[in-house]
Short mmCIF file of C-alpha atoms in Angstrom, two decimals:
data_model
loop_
_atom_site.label_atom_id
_atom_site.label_comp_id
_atom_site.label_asym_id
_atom_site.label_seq_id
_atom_site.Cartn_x
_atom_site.Cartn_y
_atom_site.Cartn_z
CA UNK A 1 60.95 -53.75 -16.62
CA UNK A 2 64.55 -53.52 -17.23
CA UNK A 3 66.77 -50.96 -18.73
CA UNK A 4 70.00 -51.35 -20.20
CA UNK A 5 72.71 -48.57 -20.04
CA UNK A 6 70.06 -45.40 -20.17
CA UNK A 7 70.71 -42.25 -20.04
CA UNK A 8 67.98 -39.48 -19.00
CA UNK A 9 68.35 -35.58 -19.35
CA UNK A 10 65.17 -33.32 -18.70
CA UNK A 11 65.54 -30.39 -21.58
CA UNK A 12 69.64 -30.30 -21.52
CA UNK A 13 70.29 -31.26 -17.80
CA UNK A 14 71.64 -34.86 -17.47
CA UNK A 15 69.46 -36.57 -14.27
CA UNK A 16 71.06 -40.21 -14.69
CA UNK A 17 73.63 -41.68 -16.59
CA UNK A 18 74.51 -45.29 -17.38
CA UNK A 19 71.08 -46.90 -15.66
CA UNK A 20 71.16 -50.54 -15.27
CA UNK A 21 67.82 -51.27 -13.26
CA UNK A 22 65.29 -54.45 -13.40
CA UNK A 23 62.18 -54.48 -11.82
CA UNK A 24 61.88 -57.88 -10.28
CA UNK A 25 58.24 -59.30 -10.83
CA UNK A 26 56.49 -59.29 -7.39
CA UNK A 27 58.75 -56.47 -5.39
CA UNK A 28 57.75 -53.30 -3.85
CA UNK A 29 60.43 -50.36 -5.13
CA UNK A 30 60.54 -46.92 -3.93
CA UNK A 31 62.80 -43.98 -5.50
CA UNK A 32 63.43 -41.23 -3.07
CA UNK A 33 65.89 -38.05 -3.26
CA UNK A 34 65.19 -34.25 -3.39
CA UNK A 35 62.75 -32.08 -5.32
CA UNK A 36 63.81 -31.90 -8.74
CA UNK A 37 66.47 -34.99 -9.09
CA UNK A 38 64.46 -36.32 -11.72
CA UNK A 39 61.96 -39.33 -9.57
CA UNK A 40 58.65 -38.23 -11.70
CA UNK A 41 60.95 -38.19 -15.06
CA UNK A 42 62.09 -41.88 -14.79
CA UNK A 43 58.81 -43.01 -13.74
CA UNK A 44 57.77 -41.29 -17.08
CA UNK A 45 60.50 -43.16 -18.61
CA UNK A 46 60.19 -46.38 -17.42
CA UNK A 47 56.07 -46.92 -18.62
CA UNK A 48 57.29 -45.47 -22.08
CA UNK A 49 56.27 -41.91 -21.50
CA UNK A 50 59.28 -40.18 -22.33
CA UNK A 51 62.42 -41.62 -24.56
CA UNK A 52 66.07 -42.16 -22.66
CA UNK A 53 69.20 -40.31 -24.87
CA UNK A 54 70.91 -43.75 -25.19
CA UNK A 55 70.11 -47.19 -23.78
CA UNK A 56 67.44 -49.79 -24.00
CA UNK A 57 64.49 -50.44 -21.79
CA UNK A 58 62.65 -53.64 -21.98
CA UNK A 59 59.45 -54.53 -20.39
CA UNK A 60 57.97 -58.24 -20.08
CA UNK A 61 55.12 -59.49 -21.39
CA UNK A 62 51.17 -59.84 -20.56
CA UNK A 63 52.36 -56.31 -18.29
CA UNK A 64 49.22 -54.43 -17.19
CA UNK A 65 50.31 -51.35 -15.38
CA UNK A 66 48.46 -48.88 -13.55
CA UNK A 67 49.40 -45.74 -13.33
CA UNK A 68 48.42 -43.27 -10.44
CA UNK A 69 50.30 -39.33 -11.38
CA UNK A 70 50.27 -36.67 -8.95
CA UNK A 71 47.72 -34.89 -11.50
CA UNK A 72 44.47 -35.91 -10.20
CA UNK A 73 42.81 -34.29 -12.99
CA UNK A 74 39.40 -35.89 -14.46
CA UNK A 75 37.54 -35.86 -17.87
CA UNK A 76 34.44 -34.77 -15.85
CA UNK A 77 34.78 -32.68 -12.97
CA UNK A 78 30.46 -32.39 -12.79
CA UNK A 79 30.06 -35.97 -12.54
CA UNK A 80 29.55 -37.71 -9.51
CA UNK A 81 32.10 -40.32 -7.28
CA UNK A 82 29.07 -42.98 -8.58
CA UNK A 83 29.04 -42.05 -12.07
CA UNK A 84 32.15 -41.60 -12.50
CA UNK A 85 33.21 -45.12 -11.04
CA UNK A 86 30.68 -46.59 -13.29
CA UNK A 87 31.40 -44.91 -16.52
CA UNK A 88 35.11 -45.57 -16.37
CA UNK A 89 35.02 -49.61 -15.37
CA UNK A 90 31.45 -50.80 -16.38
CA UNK A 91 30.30 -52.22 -13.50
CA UNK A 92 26.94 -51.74 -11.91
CA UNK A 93 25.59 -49.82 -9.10
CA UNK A 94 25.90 -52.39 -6.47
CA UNK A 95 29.22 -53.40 -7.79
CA UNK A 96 30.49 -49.72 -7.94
CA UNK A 97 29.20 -48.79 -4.40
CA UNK A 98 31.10 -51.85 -2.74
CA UNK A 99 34.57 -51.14 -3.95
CA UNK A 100 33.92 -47.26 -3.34
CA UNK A 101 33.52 -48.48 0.18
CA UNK A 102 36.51 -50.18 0.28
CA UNK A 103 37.81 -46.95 -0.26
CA UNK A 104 36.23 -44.94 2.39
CA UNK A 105 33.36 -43.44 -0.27
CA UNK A 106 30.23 -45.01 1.90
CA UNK A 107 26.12 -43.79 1.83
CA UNK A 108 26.18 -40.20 0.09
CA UNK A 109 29.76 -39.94 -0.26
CA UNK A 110 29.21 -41.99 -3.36
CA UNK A 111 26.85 -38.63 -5.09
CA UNK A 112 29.66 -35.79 -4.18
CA UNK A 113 30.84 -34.17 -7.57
CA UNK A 114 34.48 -34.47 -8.60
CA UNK A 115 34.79 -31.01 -8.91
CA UNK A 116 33.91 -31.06 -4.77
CA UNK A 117 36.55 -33.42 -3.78
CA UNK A 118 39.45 -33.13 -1.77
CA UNK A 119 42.61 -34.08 -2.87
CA UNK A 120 42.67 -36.95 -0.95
CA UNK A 121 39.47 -38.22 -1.89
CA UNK A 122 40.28 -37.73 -5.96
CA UNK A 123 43.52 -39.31 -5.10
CA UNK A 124 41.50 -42.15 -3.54
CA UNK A 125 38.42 -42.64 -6.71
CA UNK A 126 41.99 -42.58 -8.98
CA UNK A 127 43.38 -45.14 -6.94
CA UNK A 128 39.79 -47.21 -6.78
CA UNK A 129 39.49 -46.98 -10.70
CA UNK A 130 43.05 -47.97 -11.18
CA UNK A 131 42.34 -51.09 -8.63
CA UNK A 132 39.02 -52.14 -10.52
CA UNK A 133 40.96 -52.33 -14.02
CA UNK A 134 43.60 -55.06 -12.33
CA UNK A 135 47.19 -54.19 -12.93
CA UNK A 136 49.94 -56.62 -12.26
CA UNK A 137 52.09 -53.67 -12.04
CA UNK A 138 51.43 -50.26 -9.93
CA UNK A 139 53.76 -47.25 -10.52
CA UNK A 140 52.50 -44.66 -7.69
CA UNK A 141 53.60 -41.10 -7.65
CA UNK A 142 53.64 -39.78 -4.49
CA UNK A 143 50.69 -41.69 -3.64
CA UNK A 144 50.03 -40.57 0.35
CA UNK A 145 50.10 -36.59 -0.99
CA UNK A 146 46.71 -35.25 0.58
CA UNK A 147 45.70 -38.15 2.53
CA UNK A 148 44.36 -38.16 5.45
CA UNK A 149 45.30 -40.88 8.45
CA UNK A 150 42.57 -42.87 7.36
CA UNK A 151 43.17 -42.78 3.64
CA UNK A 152 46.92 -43.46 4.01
CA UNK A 153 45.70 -46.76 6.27
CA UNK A 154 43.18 -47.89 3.44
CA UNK A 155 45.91 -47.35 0.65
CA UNK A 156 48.54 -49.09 2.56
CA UNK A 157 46.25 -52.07 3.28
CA UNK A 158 45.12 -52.15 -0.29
CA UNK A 159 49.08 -52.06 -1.10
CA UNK A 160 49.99 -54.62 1.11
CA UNK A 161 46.94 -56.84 -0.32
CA UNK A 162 48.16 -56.25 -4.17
CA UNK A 163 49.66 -59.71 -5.71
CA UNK A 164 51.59 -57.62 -8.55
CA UNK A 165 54.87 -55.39 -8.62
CA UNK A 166 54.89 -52.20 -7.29
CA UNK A 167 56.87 -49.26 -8.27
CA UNK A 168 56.21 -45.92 -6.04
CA UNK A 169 57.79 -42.32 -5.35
CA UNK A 170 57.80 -40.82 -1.72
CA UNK A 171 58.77 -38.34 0.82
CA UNK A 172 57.33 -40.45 3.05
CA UNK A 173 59.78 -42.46 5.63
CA UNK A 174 57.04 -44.25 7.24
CA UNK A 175 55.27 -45.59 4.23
CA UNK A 176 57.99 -46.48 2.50
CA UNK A 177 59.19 -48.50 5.78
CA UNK A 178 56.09 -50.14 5.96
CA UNK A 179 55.88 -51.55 1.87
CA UNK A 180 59.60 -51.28 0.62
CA UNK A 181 61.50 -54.06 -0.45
CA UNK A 182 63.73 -52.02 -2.16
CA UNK A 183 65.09 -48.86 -2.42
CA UNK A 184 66.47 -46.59 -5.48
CA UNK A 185 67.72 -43.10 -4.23
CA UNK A 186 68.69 -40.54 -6.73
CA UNK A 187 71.59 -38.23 -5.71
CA UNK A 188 74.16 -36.10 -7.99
CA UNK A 189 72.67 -38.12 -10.85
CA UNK A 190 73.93 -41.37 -10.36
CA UNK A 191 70.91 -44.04 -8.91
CA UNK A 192 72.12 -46.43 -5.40
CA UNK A 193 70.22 -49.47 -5.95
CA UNK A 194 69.34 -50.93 -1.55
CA UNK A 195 67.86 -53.62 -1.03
CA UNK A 196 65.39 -53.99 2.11
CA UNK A 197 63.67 -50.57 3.30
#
């Protein structure tokens, strides 16, 4: 993804003006600043979500992006981990239960409504679902919210393991130590491109 002299305003508040960013194919970016400096809205504007004032944004071909918001809503909040898995990627039971493993959803974990999960186990079937579809391209809203020790070690393994580009928001120093290769932090709407983490 690239942009080209964008501007971005939430309602009539200006967040970032004159935005010159690429995504390099293969990198891990993070955007960090405070609450409210507008990290969810250029996410939204980057996959096409929401329209910049001015500018251009261009994205590159054959991209398959998966996108994990910090609304962990689902369709069906009565149907099971299992079902749920199965319904949304067409895979069968055997197939199903060995990536839920993979993330952490093992023996009757697998039969637990949605409706029953924590946040850091929806945050983990989202992130499982997303994984099954295969991306080349992850945009992650603040991905470790709700997780556990060893939910936050499965998703930074399964990070680390991802081929694609990755494009995440966080709070989090230590995560974003461990993945970043790349840094954009938004302050007093203007964005300070750094490289390393």
């Amino acid at each position: 993804i690239e942009t080209k002299n964008v501007n971005i305003a939430y309602g009539n508040v200006n967040i970032v003006e004159d935005l010159n960013l690429e995504i390099p194919k293969g990198k891990i970016t993070t955007i960090i600043g405070a609450n409210g400096c507008g990290k969810s809205t250029l996410i939204k504007l980057l996959l096409g979500q929401l329209l910049p004032i001015d500018g251009i944004i261009k994205t590159g071909s054959n991209l398959s992006i998966g996108y994990l918001d910090q609304n962990m809503n689902f369709s069906d909040e009565n149907s099971t981990v299992l079902d749920y898995y199965i319904k949304a990627n067409d895979v069968s039971i055997q197939q199903a239960r060995n990536a839920l493993a993979k993330m952490l959803f093992t023996g009757n974990d697998v039969f637990k409504k949605i409706k029953n999960l924590s946040g850091g186990e929806r945050s983990r079937l989202k992130l499982a679902t997303i994984m099954c579809q295969k991306p080349n391209f992850l945009v992650l809203d603040e991905p470790t919210n709700h997780l556990d020790l060893n939910s936050r070690e499965v998703l930074e393994n399964q990070l680390i393991d991802f081929a694609g580009t990755i494009l995440f928001v966080s709070h989090d120093r230590y995560f974003l130590n461990k993945l970043a290769t790349k840094i954009w932090l938004i302050n007093n709407q203007t964005l300070l491109q750094i490289d390393g983490n």
